[in-house]
mmCIF file of C-alpha atoms in Angstrom:
data_model
loop_
_atom_site.group_PDB
_atom_site.id
_atom_site.type_symbol
_atom_site.label_atom_id
_atom_site.label_comp_id
_atom_site.label_asym_id
_atom_site.label_seq_id
_atom_site.Cartn_x
_atom_site.Cartn_y
_atom_site.Cartn_z
ATOM 1 C CA MET B 1 38.238 -98.544 -29.616
ATOM 2 C CA LEU B 2 34.464 -98.808 -30.267
ATOM 3 C CA GLY B 3 34.785 -96.938 -33.514
ATOM 4 C CA MET B 4 37.368 -99.409 -34.768
ATOM 5 C CA VAL B 5 35.081 -102.086 -33.890
ATOM 6 C CA GLN B 6 32.354 -100.547 -35.933
ATOM 7 C CA ILE B 7 34.905 -100.322 -38.860
ATOM 8 C CA ILE B 8 35.400 -103.929 -38.842
ATOM 9 C CA ALA B 9 31.705 -104.723 -38.157
ATOM 10 C CA TRP B 10 30.679 -102.537 -40.938
ATOM 11 C CA GLY B 11 33.371 -103.561 -43.021
ATOM 12 C CA GLY B 12 32.413 -107.414 -42.473
ATOM 13 C CA SER B 13 28.909 -106.932 -43.308
ATOM 14 C CA PHE B 14 27.293 -103.879 -45.144
ATOM 15 C CA TYR B 15 30.508 -102.756 -47.176
ATOM 16 C CA ILE B 16 32.165 -105.948 -47.915
ATOM 17 C CA MET B 17 29.729 -106.778 -50.847
ATOM 18 C CA ALA B 18 31.178 -104.016 -52.860
ATOM 19 C CA VAL B 19 34.489 -105.830 -53.360
ATOM 20 C CA LEU B 20 33.208 -109.415 -52.960
ATOM 21 C CA ALA B 21 30.429 -109.277 -55.628
ATOM 22 C CA ALA B 22 32.341 -109.369 -58.848
ATOM 23 C CA PRO B 23 34.583 -112.326 -57.642
ATOM 24 C CA ILE B 24 31.641 -114.304 -56.205
ATOM 25 C CA SER B 25 29.697 -113.702 -59.587
ATOM 26 C CA ARG B 26 32.776 -114.953 -61.737
ATOM 27 C CA ASP B 27 33.393 -118.033 -59.646
ATOM 28 C CA THR B 28 29.855 -119.336 -59.242
ATOM 29 C CA GLY B 29 27.992 -117.962 -62.125
ATOM 30 C CA TRP B 30 25.357 -116.376 -59.978
ATOM 31 C CA SER B 31 23.884 -113.074 -61.283
ATOM 32 C CA GLN B 32 24.740 -109.852 -59.436
ATOM 33 C CA GLN B 33 21.227 -109.173 -58.909
ATOM 34 C CA TRP B 34 20.984 -112.352 -56.629
ATOM 35 C CA ILE B 35 24.365 -111.513 -54.836
ATOM 36 C CA TYR B 36 23.493 -108.030 -54.083
ATOM 37 C CA GLY B 37 19.921 -109.298 -53.262
ATOM 38 C CA ALA B 38 21.550 -111.208 -50.380
ATOM 39 C CA LEU B 39 22.927 -107.966 -48.831
ATOM 40 C CA SER B 40 19.246 -106.552 -49.091
ATOM 41 C CA LEU B 41 18.023 -109.701 -47.423
ATOM 42 C CA ALA B 42 20.546 -109.107 -44.656
ATOM 43 C CA ILE B 43 19.482 -105.440 -44.101
ATOM 44 C CA LEU B 44 15.833 -106.635 -44.036
ATOM 45 C CA ILE B 45 16.542 -109.305 -41.322
ATOM 46 C CA SER B 46 18.369 -106.461 -39.432
ATOM 47 C CA GLY B 47 15.420 -104.211 -39.622
ATOM 48 C CA MET B 48 13.109 -106.892 -38.481
ATOM 49 C CA LEU B 49 15.158 -107.656 -35.535
ATOM 50 C CA ALA B 50 16.039 -104.152 -34.369
ATOM 51 C CA PRO B 51 13.176 -103.771 -31.783
ATOM 52 C CA PHE B 52 13.894 -107.013 -30.517
ATOM 53 C CA CYS B 53 17.674 -106.151 -29.886
ATOM 54 C CA GLY B 54 16.179 -102.883 -28.368
ATOM 55 C CA ARG B 55 14.457 -104.745 -25.825
ATOM 56 C CA ILE B 56 17.624 -106.803 -25.021
ATOM 57 C CA ILE B 57 19.629 -103.795 -24.531
ATOM 58 C CA ALA B 58 17.173 -102.111 -22.363
ATOM 59 C CA ARG B 59 16.965 -105.241 -19.989
ATOM 60 C CA THR B 60 20.898 -106.097 -20.048
ATOM 61 C CA GLY B 61 22.621 -102.958 -21.104
ATOM 62 C CA GLY B 62 23.742 -104.383 -24.295
ATOM 63 C CA ARG B 63 27.249 -105.215 -23.619
ATOM 64 C CA THR B 64 27.040 -108.832 -23.975
ATOM 65 C CA MET B 65 24.934 -108.797 -27.340
ATOM 66 C CA LEU B 66 27.666 -106.183 -28.923
ATOM 67 C CA ALA B 67 30.385 -108.482 -27.902
ATOM 68 C CA ALA B 68 28.626 -111.554 -29.305
ATOM 69 C CA SER B 69 27.796 -109.762 -32.546
ATOM 70 C CA GLY B 70 31.437 -110.245 -33.852
ATOM 71 C CA GLY B 71 31.041 -114.087 -33.653
ATOM 72 C CA VAL B 72 27.833 -113.842 -35.477
ATOM 73 C CA LEU B 73 29.127 -111.920 -38.193
ATOM 74 C CA ALA B 74 31.949 -114.133 -38.121
ATOM 75 C CA ALA B 75 29.811 -117.372 -38.449
ATOM 76 C CA GLY B 76 27.920 -115.759 -41.585
ATOM 77 C CA LEU B 77 31.372 -114.778 -43.469
ATOM 78 C CA VAL B 78 32.473 -118.469 -42.872
ATOM 79 C CA LEU B 79 29.241 -119.752 -44.273
ATOM 80 C CA VAL B 80 29.697 -117.225 -47.365
ATOM 81 C CA GLY B 81 33.223 -118.751 -47.984
ATOM 82 C CA LEU B 82 31.838 -122.231 -47.872
ATOM 83 C CA SER B 83 28.831 -121.546 -50.091
ATOM 84 C CA HIS B 84 28.842 -123.325 -53.492
ATOM 85 C CA SER B 85 25.144 -123.172 -53.809
ATOM 86 C CA LEU B 86 22.791 -120.128 -53.725
ATOM 87 C CA TRP B 87 20.390 -121.249 -51.039
ATOM 88 C CA LEU B 88 23.479 -121.542 -48.808
ATOM 89 C CA PHE B 89 24.720 -118.068 -49.886
ATOM 90 C CA LEU B 90 21.412 -116.593 -48.830
ATOM 91 C CA LEU B 91 21.418 -118.257 -45.566
ATOM 92 C CA ALA B 92 25.042 -116.776 -44.827
ATOM 93 C CA TRP B 93 23.628 -113.704 -45.457
ATOM 94 C CA THR B 94 20.430 -114.168 -43.185
ATOM 95 C CA ILE B 95 22.912 -115.022 -40.329
ATOM 96 C CA ILE B 96 25.032 -111.872 -41.103
ATOM 97 C CA GLY B 97 21.858 -109.807 -41.029
ATOM 98 C CA VAL B 98 21.193 -111.141 -37.317
ATOM 99 C CA GLY B 99 24.966 -109.846 -36.587
ATOM 100 C CA MET B 100 24.136 -106.495 -38.143
ATOM 101 C CA ALA B 101 21.027 -106.145 -35.816
ATOM 102 C CA MET B 102 23.095 -106.906 -32.892
ATOM 103 C CA GLY B 103 26.344 -104.959 -33.409
ATOM 104 C CA LEU B 104 25.933 -102.084 -36.003
ATOM 105 C CA TYR B 105 25.099 -98.302 -35.059
ATOM 106 C CA ASP B 106 21.743 -98.765 -33.867
ATOM 107 C CA ALA B 107 22.555 -101.361 -31.269
ATOM 108 C CA LEU B 108 25.680 -99.551 -30.154
ATOM 109 C CA PHE B 109 23.972 -96.167 -29.981
ATOM 110 C CA ALA B 110 20.973 -97.765 -27.989
ATOM 111 C CA THR B 111 23.583 -99.286 -25.652
ATOM 112 C CA LEU B 112 25.484 -95.852 -25.067
ATOM 113 C CA GLY B 113 22.221 -94.058 -24.647
ATOM 114 C CA THR B 114 21.011 -96.792 -21.975
ATOM 115 C CA LEU B 115 24.228 -96.671 -20.051
ATOM 116 C CA TYR B 116 25.204 -92.823 -20.177
ATOM 117 C CA GLY B 117 21.879 -90.915 -21.059
ATOM 118 C CA GLY B 118 22.448 -87.419 -22.303
ATOM 119 C CA MET B 119 26.304 -87.696 -22.118
ATOM 120 C CA ALA B 120 26.152 -90.453 -24.732
ATOM 121 C CA ARG B 121 26.206 -87.721 -27.375
ATOM 122 C CA ARG B 122 29.901 -87.210 -27.062
ATOM 123 C CA ALA B 123 30.789 -90.683 -27.559
ATOM 124 C CA ILE B 124 28.178 -91.217 -30.511
ATOM 125 C CA THR B 125 29.932 -88.226 -32.492
ATOM 126 C CA SER B 126 33.351 -89.462 -31.758
ATOM 127 C CA ILE B 127 32.478 -93.102 -32.738
ATOM 128 C CA THR B 128 31.051 -91.901 -35.960
ATOM 129 C CA LEU B 129 33.920 -89.543 -36.524
ATOM 130 C CA ILE B 130 36.253 -92.541 -36.432
ATOM 131 C CA SER B 131 34.155 -94.947 -38.262
ATOM 132 C CA GLY B 132 33.723 -92.330 -41.124
ATOM 133 C CA PHE B 133 37.060 -93.772 -42.376
ATOM 134 C CA CYS B 134 35.433 -97.288 -42.717
ATOM 135 C CA THR B 135 35.416 -97.558 -46.734
ATOM 136 C CA THR B 136 38.763 -95.940 -46.862
ATOM 137 C CA LEU B 137 40.318 -98.704 -44.647
ATOM 138 C CA VAL B 138 38.135 -101.432 -45.537
ATOM 139 C CA TRP B 139 37.775 -101.490 -49.271
ATOM 140 C CA PRO B 140 41.433 -101.642 -49.997
ATOM 141 C CA PHE B 141 41.974 -104.274 -47.170
ATOM 142 C CA CYS B 142 39.526 -106.624 -48.382
ATOM 143 C CA ALA B 143 40.527 -106.100 -52.039
ATOM 144 C CA LEU B 144 44.184 -107.143 -50.790
ATOM 145 C CA LEU B 145 42.863 -110.274 -48.977
ATOM 146 C CA ILE B 146 41.053 -111.336 -52.113
ATOM 147 C CA GLU B 147 43.950 -110.824 -54.277
ATOM 148 C CA TRP B 148 46.245 -112.697 -51.845
ATOM 149 C CA LEU B 149 43.891 -115.581 -50.700
ATOM 150 C CA GLY B 150 40.852 -115.590 -53.199
ATOM 151 C CA TRP B 151 37.558 -114.502 -52.270
ATOM 152 C CA ARG B 152 36.645 -117.648 -50.180
ATOM 153 C CA HIS B 153 39.754 -117.576 -47.954
ATOM 154 C CA ALA B 154 39.396 -113.751 -47.669
ATOM 155 C CA CYS B 155 36.102 -114.476 -45.810
ATOM 156 C CA PHE B 156 37.720 -116.723 -43.452
ATOM 157 C CA ALA B 157 40.339 -114.354 -42.720
ATOM 158 C CA TYR B 158 37.957 -111.565 -42.170
ATOM 159 C CA ALA B 159 35.739 -113.849 -39.918
ATOM 160 C CA ALA B 160 38.931 -114.584 -37.789
ATOM 161 C CA LEU B 161 39.500 -110.473 -37.552
ATOM 162 C CA LEU B 162 35.858 -110.262 -36.134
ATOM 163 C CA VAL B 163 36.400 -112.988 -33.660
ATOM 164 C CA VAL B 164 39.628 -111.749 -32.124
ATOM 165 C CA SER B 165 38.717 -107.926 -32.231
ATOM 166 C CA VAL B 166 35.087 -107.420 -31.527
ATOM 167 C CA LEU B 167 34.356 -109.487 -28.268
ATOM 168 C CA PRO B 168 37.320 -108.269 -26.369
ATOM 169 C CA ALA B 169 37.100 -104.643 -27.589
ATOM 170 C CA CYS B 170 33.329 -104.507 -26.473
ATOM 171 C CA LEU B 171 34.079 -106.221 -22.990
ATOM 172 C CA PHE B 172 36.910 -103.821 -22.389
ATOM 173 C CA SER B 173 35.258 -100.708 -23.593
ATOM 174 C CA LEU B 174 31.687 -100.955 -22.046
ATOM 175 C CA PRO B 175 30.690 -101.332 -18.461
ATOM 176 C CA ALA B 176 29.325 -104.542 -17.387
ATOM 177 C CA GLY B 177 25.855 -104.764 -15.965
ATOM 178 C CA GLY B 178 23.458 -101.794 -16.393
ATOM 179 C CA GLY B 179 21.178 -103.759 -13.912
ATOM 180 C CA ARG B 180 20.240 -100.543 -12.117
ATOM 181 C CA LYS B 181 18.046 -99.484 -15.094
ATOM 182 C CA ILE B 182 16.189 -103.005 -15.613
ATOM 183 C CA SER B 183 13.303 -102.296 -13.099
ATOM 184 C CA LEU B 184 12.624 -99.171 -14.588
ATOM 185 C CA VAL B 185 12.749 -100.533 -18.198
ATOM 186 C CA SER B 186 10.477 -103.197 -17.217
ATOM 187 C CA ASN B 187 7.700 -100.719 -15.543
ATOM 188 C CA THR B 188 7.914 -98.574 -18.622
ATOM 189 C CA ALA B 189 7.939 -101.245 -21.347
ATOM 190 C CA SER B 190 5.210 -103.255 -19.661
ATOM 191 C CA GLY B 191 2.870 -100.307 -18.715
ATOM 192 C CA LYS B 192 0.747 -98.185 -20.754
ATOM 193 C CA GLN B 193 2.813 -94.983 -20.573
ATOM 194 C CA GLU B 194 4.137 -93.775 -23.773
ATOM 195 C CA ALA B 195 7.888 -93.338 -23.825
ATOM 196 C CA ILE B 196 7.323 -90.843 -26.685
ATOM 197 C CA ALA B 197 4.221 -89.145 -28.362
ATOM 198 C CA GLN B 198 3.173 -91.271 -31.124
ATOM 199 C CA ASP B 199 3.010 -88.244 -33.595
ATOM 200 C CA LEU B 200 6.659 -87.536 -32.691
ATOM 201 C CA PHE B 201 7.672 -91.097 -33.018
ATOM 202 C CA TRP B 202 6.379 -91.408 -36.422
ATOM 203 C CA LEU B 203 7.826 -88.002 -37.509
ATOM 204 C CA LEU B 204 11.125 -89.399 -36.481
ATOM 205 C CA CYS B 205 10.673 -92.600 -38.247
ATOM 206 C CA ALA B 206 9.761 -90.692 -41.519
ATOM 207 C CA ILE B 207 12.844 -88.518 -41.186
ATOM 208 C CA PHE B 208 15.170 -91.330 -40.430
ATOM 209 C CA THR B 209 13.732 -93.760 -43.230
ATOM 210 C CA LEU B 210 14.107 -91.062 -45.988
ATOM 211 C CA ALA B 211 17.634 -90.101 -44.905
ATOM 212 C CA SER B 212 18.509 -93.768 -45.062
ATOM 213 C CA VAL B 213 16.714 -94.254 -48.396
ATOM 214 C CA ILE B 214 18.668 -91.249 -50.008
ATOM 215 C CA MET B 215 21.884 -92.436 -48.821
ATOM 216 C CA THR B 216 21.377 -96.035 -49.642
ATOM 217 C CA ALA B 217 20.391 -94.807 -53.319
ATOM 218 C CA ILE B 218 23.273 -92.425 -53.781
ATOM 219 C CA SER B 219 25.761 -95.175 -52.533
ATOM 220 C CA VAL B 220 24.577 -97.648 -55.158
ATOM 221 C CA GLN B 221 23.717 -95.182 -57.991
ATOM 222 C CA LEU B 222 26.006 -92.138 -57.590
ATOM 223 C CA ILE B 223 28.680 -93.264 -60.209
ATOM 224 C CA THR B 224 25.902 -93.910 -62.765
ATOM 225 C CA LEU B 225 24.232 -90.717 -62.029
ATOM 226 C CA LEU B 226 27.343 -88.741 -62.375
ATOM 227 C CA GLN B 227 28.071 -90.335 -65.810
ATOM 228 C CA SER B 228 24.658 -89.309 -66.756
ATOM 229 C CA GLN B 229 25.300 -85.924 -66.148
ATOM 230 C CA GLY B 230 28.255 -86.155 -68.777
ATOM 231 C CA TYR B 231 31.214 -86.974 -66.479
ATOM 232 C CA THR B 232 33.757 -89.458 -67.461
ATOM 233 C CA LEU B 233 34.110 -92.755 -65.204
ATOM 234 C CA ALA B 234 37.391 -91.181 -63.812
ATOM 235 C CA ALA B 235 35.824 -88.035 -62.952
ATOM 236 C CA ALA B 236 32.849 -89.453 -61.518
ATOM 237 C CA LEU B 237 35.182 -91.697 -59.373
ATOM 238 C CA ALA B 238 37.137 -88.481 -58.172
ATOM 239 C CA LEU B 239 33.745 -86.795 -57.465
ATOM 240 C CA SER B 240 32.638 -89.753 -55.189
ATOM 241 C CA ALA B 241 35.799 -89.734 -53.248
ATOM 242 C CA ILE B 242 35.023 -86.386 -51.996
ATOM 243 C CA LEU B 243 32.150 -87.792 -49.842
ATOM 244 C CA GLY B 244 34.312 -89.650 -47.175
ATOM 245 C CA PRO B 245 36.395 -86.440 -46.204
ATOM 246 C CA CYS B 246 33.173 -84.369 -46.021
ATOM 247 C CA GLN B 247 31.369 -86.615 -43.661
ATOM 248 C CA VAL B 248 34.350 -86.805 -41.472
ATOM 249 C CA ALA B 249 34.699 -82.976 -41.582
ATOM 250 C CA SER B 250 31.035 -82.245 -40.856
ATOM 251 C CA ARG B 251 31.270 -84.707 -37.633
ATOM 252 C CA VAL B 252 34.396 -82.756 -36.568
ATOM 253 C CA VAL B 253 32.504 -79.527 -36.892
ATOM 254 C CA ASP B 254 29.385 -80.957 -34.829
ATOM 255 C CA MET B 255 31.727 -81.940 -32.100
ATOM 256 C CA ALA B 256 32.378 -78.270 -31.595
ATOM 257 C CA PHE B 257 28.762 -77.501 -31.260
ATOM 258 C CA ARG B 258 27.812 -80.431 -29.267
ATOM 259 C CA ARG B 259 26.067 -78.518 -26.442
ATOM 260 C CA GLY B 260 23.468 -77.313 -29.010
ATOM 261 C CA HIS B 261 20.138 -79.328 -29.514
ATOM 262 C CA PRO B 262 20.302 -82.260 -31.941
ATOM 263 C CA LEU B 263 17.321 -80.729 -33.736
ATOM 264 C CA TRP B 264 19.694 -78.170 -35.183
ATOM 265 C CA THR B 265 22.018 -80.813 -36.450
ATOM 266 C CA THR B 266 19.184 -82.486 -38.126
ATOM 267 C CA LEU B 267 17.909 -79.365 -39.844
ATOM 268 C CA PHE B 268 21.432 -78.972 -41.120
ATOM 269 C CA SER B 269 21.759 -82.577 -42.028
ATOM 270 C CA VAL B 270 18.476 -82.601 -44.331
ATOM 271 C CA GLY B 271 19.029 -79.218 -45.547
ATOM 272 C CA LEU B 272 22.583 -79.767 -46.866
ATOM 273 C CA VAL B 273 21.458 -82.984 -48.299
ATOM 274 C CA ALA B 274 18.708 -81.514 -50.266
ATOM 275 C CA LEU B 275 20.793 -78.632 -51.419
ATOM 276 C CA GLY B 276 23.496 -80.718 -52.535
ATOM 277 C CA LEU B 277 21.216 -82.955 -54.486
ATOM 278 C CA LEU B 278 19.496 -80.000 -56.117
ATOM 279 C CA ILE B 279 22.797 -78.643 -57.202
ATOM 280 C CA LEU B 280 23.559 -81.890 -58.949
ATOM 281 C CA LEU B 281 20.350 -82.000 -60.681
ATOM 282 C CA LEU B 282 19.742 -78.326 -61.902
ATOM 283 C CA PHE B 283 23.564 -77.207 -62.388
ATOM 284 C CA PRO B 284 25.865 -80.557 -63.316
ATOM 285 C CA HIS B 285 28.579 -78.635 -63.856
ATOM 286 C CA LEU B 286 28.856 -77.626 -59.986
ATOM 287 C CA ALA B 287 28.873 -81.323 -59.096
ATOM 288 C CA MET B 288 31.603 -80.945 -56.848
ATOM 289 C CA ILE B 289 29.962 -78.328 -54.760
ATOM 290 C CA GLY B 290 26.869 -80.394 -54.785
ATOM 291 C CA MET B 291 29.030 -83.533 -53.497
ATOM 292 C CA LEU B 292 30.533 -81.354 -50.957
ATOM 293 C CA LEU B 293 27.121 -80.299 -49.347
ATOM 294 C CA TYR B 294 25.678 -83.663 -49.715
ATOM 295 C CA GLY B 295 28.705 -85.300 -48.151
ATOM 296 C CA ALA B 296 28.521 -83.026 -45.214
ATOM 297 C CA GLY B 297 24.838 -83.395 -44.661
ATOM 298 C CA ASN B 298 25.162 -87.227 -44.836
ATOM 299 C CA GLY B 299 27.918 -87.188 -42.341
ATOM 300 C CA LEU B 300 25.629 -85.582 -39.785
ATOM 301 C CA ARG B 301 23.024 -88.214 -40.555
ATOM 302 C CA ALA B 302 24.720 -90.893 -38.453
ATOM 303 C CA ILE B 303 25.102 -88.622 -35.356
ATOM 304 C CA VAL B 304 21.375 -87.510 -35.720
ATOM 305 C CA ARG B 305 19.830 -91.231 -35.748
ATOM 306 C CA GLY B 306 21.622 -91.517 -32.382
ATOM 307 C CA THR B 307 21.244 -88.166 -30.681
ATOM 308 C CA LEU B 308 17.890 -86.791 -31.552
ATOM 309 C CA PRO B 309 16.018 -89.696 -30.139
ATOM 310 C CA LEU B 310 18.045 -89.424 -27.002
ATOM 311 C CA ALA B 311 17.040 -85.773 -26.383
ATOM 312 C CA LEU B 312 13.413 -86.821 -26.346
ATOM 313 C CA VAL B 313 13.219 -90.022 -24.044
ATOM 314 C CA LYS B 314 14.702 -91.155 -20.904
ATOM 315 C CA PRO B 315 17.792 -93.127 -21.038
ATOM 316 C CA GLU B 316 16.253 -96.166 -19.608
ATOM 317 C CA GLU B 317 13.353 -96.053 -22.391
ATOM 318 C CA TYR B 318 15.910 -95.105 -25.118
ATOM 319 C CA ALA B 319 17.014 -98.558 -26.416
ATOM 320 C CA ILE B 320 13.258 -99.674 -26.758
ATOM 321 C CA VAL B 321 12.360 -96.400 -28.747
ATOM 322 C CA ALA B 322 15.645 -96.572 -30.865
ATOM 323 C CA GLY B 323 15.062 -100.443 -31.832
ATOM 324 C CA ARG B 324 11.381 -99.392 -32.846
ATOM 325 C CA MET B 325 12.718 -96.538 -34.943
ATOM 326 C CA ALA B 326 15.432 -98.572 -36.734
ATOM 327 C CA ARG B 327 13.122 -101.181 -38.175
ATOM 328 C CA PRO B 328 11.435 -98.938 -40.976
ATOM 329 C CA ALA B 329 14.770 -97.132 -41.844
ATOM 330 C CA LEU B 330 16.465 -100.519 -42.338
ATOM 331 C CA ILE B 331 13.598 -102.050 -44.414
ATOM 332 C CA GLY B 332 13.584 -98.824 -46.431
ATOM 333 C CA GLN B 333 17.348 -99.262 -46.988
ATOM 334 C CA ALA B 334 16.575 -103.050 -47.949
ATOM 335 C CA LEU B 335 14.161 -102.108 -50.461
ATOM 336 C CA THR B 336 15.820 -99.120 -52.048
ATOM 337 C CA PRO B 337 18.324 -100.832 -54.503
ATOM 338 C CA LEU B 338 15.282 -102.705 -55.970
ATOM 339 C CA ILE B 339 13.115 -99.814 -56.116
ATOM 340 C CA GLY B 340 15.797 -97.517 -57.360
ATOM 341 C CA GLY B 341 17.090 -99.885 -60.015
ATOM 342 C CA TRP B 342 13.625 -100.087 -61.308
ATOM 343 C CA VAL B 343 13.144 -96.464 -61.526
ATOM 344 C CA PHE B 344 16.422 -95.811 -63.083
ATOM 345 C CA GLN B 345 15.933 -98.702 -65.674
ATOM 346 C CA HIS B 346 12.261 -97.271 -66.667
ATOM 347 C CA PHE B 347 12.462 -93.627 -66.232
ATOM 348 C CA GLY B 348 16.291 -92.895 -66.549
ATOM 349 C CA ALA B 349 18.957 -90.907 -64.592
ATOM 350 C CA GLN B 350 17.192 -87.514 -64.471
ATOM 351 C CA ALA B 351 13.897 -89.136 -63.117
ATOM 352 C CA THR B 352 15.961 -90.967 -60.550
ATOM 353 C CA LEU B 353 17.806 -87.826 -59.262
ATOM 354 C CA LEU B 354 14.609 -85.826 -59.389
ATOM 355 C CA LEU B 355 12.834 -88.420 -57.110
ATOM 356 C CA LEU B 356 15.841 -88.142 -54.768
ATOM 357 C CA CYS B 357 15.505 -84.292 -54.831
ATOM 358 C CA ALA B 358 11.717 -84.618 -54.058
ATOM 359 C CA LEU B 359 12.350 -86.989 -51.139
ATOM 360 C CA ALA B 360 15.238 -84.742 -49.717
ATOM 361 C CA LEU B 361 12.931 -81.705 -49.979
ATOM 362 C CA ILE B 362 10.194 -83.698 -48.146
ATOM 363 C CA ASN B 363 12.480 -84.732 -45.504
ATOM 364 C CA VAL B 364 13.367 -80.784 -44.761
ATOM 365 C CA LEU B 365 9.565 -80.342 -44.532
ATOM 366 C CA LEU B 366 9.103 -83.065 -42.060
ATOM 367 C CA THR B 367 11.955 -81.773 -39.850
ATOM 368 C CA LEU B 368 10.439 -78.347 -39.847
ATOM 369 C CA LEU B 369 7.147 -79.809 -38.768
ATOM 370 C CA LEU B 370 9.190 -81.689 -36.011
ATOM 371 C CA LYS B 371 10.730 -78.499 -34.942
ATOM 372 C CA MET B 372 7.355 -76.844 -34.578
ATOM 373 C CA ARG B 373 5.716 -79.945 -32.616
ATOM 374 C CA LEU B 374 8.903 -80.759 -30.622
ATOM 375 C CA PRO B 375 8.379 -80.473 -26.737
ATOM 376 C CA GLN B 376 11.256 -78.289 -25.982
ATOM 377 C CA GLN B 377 10.891 -78.963 -22.283
ATOM 378 C CA ARG B 378 11.601 -82.575 -22.998
ATOM 379 C CA ALA B 379 15.239 -81.917 -24.284
ATOM 380 C CA MET B 380 17.752 -83.353 -22.105
ATOM 381 C CA PRO B 381 20.483 -80.553 -21.220
ATOM 382 C CA GLU B 382 23.981 -82.225 -21.965
ATOM 383 C CA LYS B 383 26.560 -82.608 -19.114
ATOM 384 C CA SER B 384 30.116 -81.839 -19.641
#
């Protein structure tokens, strides 16, 4: 049920712009740069609020905030449908950004980690497995709504879906309270003890941020990059379609090896991403293999962002640490379309792909450095 909630929440925020942008631009005359800039604004707001949401989850358990996120996302979508001026449209996406901070992966994983500790890994993997079908389900559904109702009423209809599904599903799926952890959280958060060593914290932030930047850049520019390698639009679309099944398949494999330390999943994730991008850069005729490897590595990324910090901190500290780690990654995601577009415009597709390969290789090195510095005794054994 939480996996389905994530599909609906991601679909009504991060992914809906892919099908909304063109009809909005045709109807309003706004440039797509401003329209997609609104999504960047929402991601930026989400990143700025992530540590605050982590502290709320640590104090309350997170159930109420996750349940309320559907209403906030719905309010933002209603305002999108009512927008006849650009400033109101940007305000609507600011509200959606608040809802994203309250209800997407980072908040949900922090809630599960706080409630279930090391046992949350199984739930996190299962949820990412289900939500891996998000674009497969959401994009055709939203396109159908727009075709039937027009883009404004499609926003209203999707807002109604958020209201009737997210709140009851979260209240049903998550236990109330979590109050037994509040005193522990208060002592840790307010005292001078570090939940995690600063060098490990910043290493994790760098790894997650680079992974998010690469994912966002590929999501935005993959079709164009493939076309620059000599593929037709139809072939580029077909190659892009490989990513979804590969992401889901890699998460299925991870479920079979869930008793291993999440660091190994991280190494596989960053390694496969780097190898896939290098193949795309150096051997364009093997783009299908490159996409298979990249898709598998990117599929593991969503699991790693929830499970690796969980192996390094106590459950009652996890929400605060996860919220702090989410901020740089989300800010990086917000800036990526702007910076990536500038690099592509001024230096071309090959330079853009070369830069992404360099970032992916740096991420491999950072992960190896983390492995050398990781205090293995802090890793929490998983319970069945």
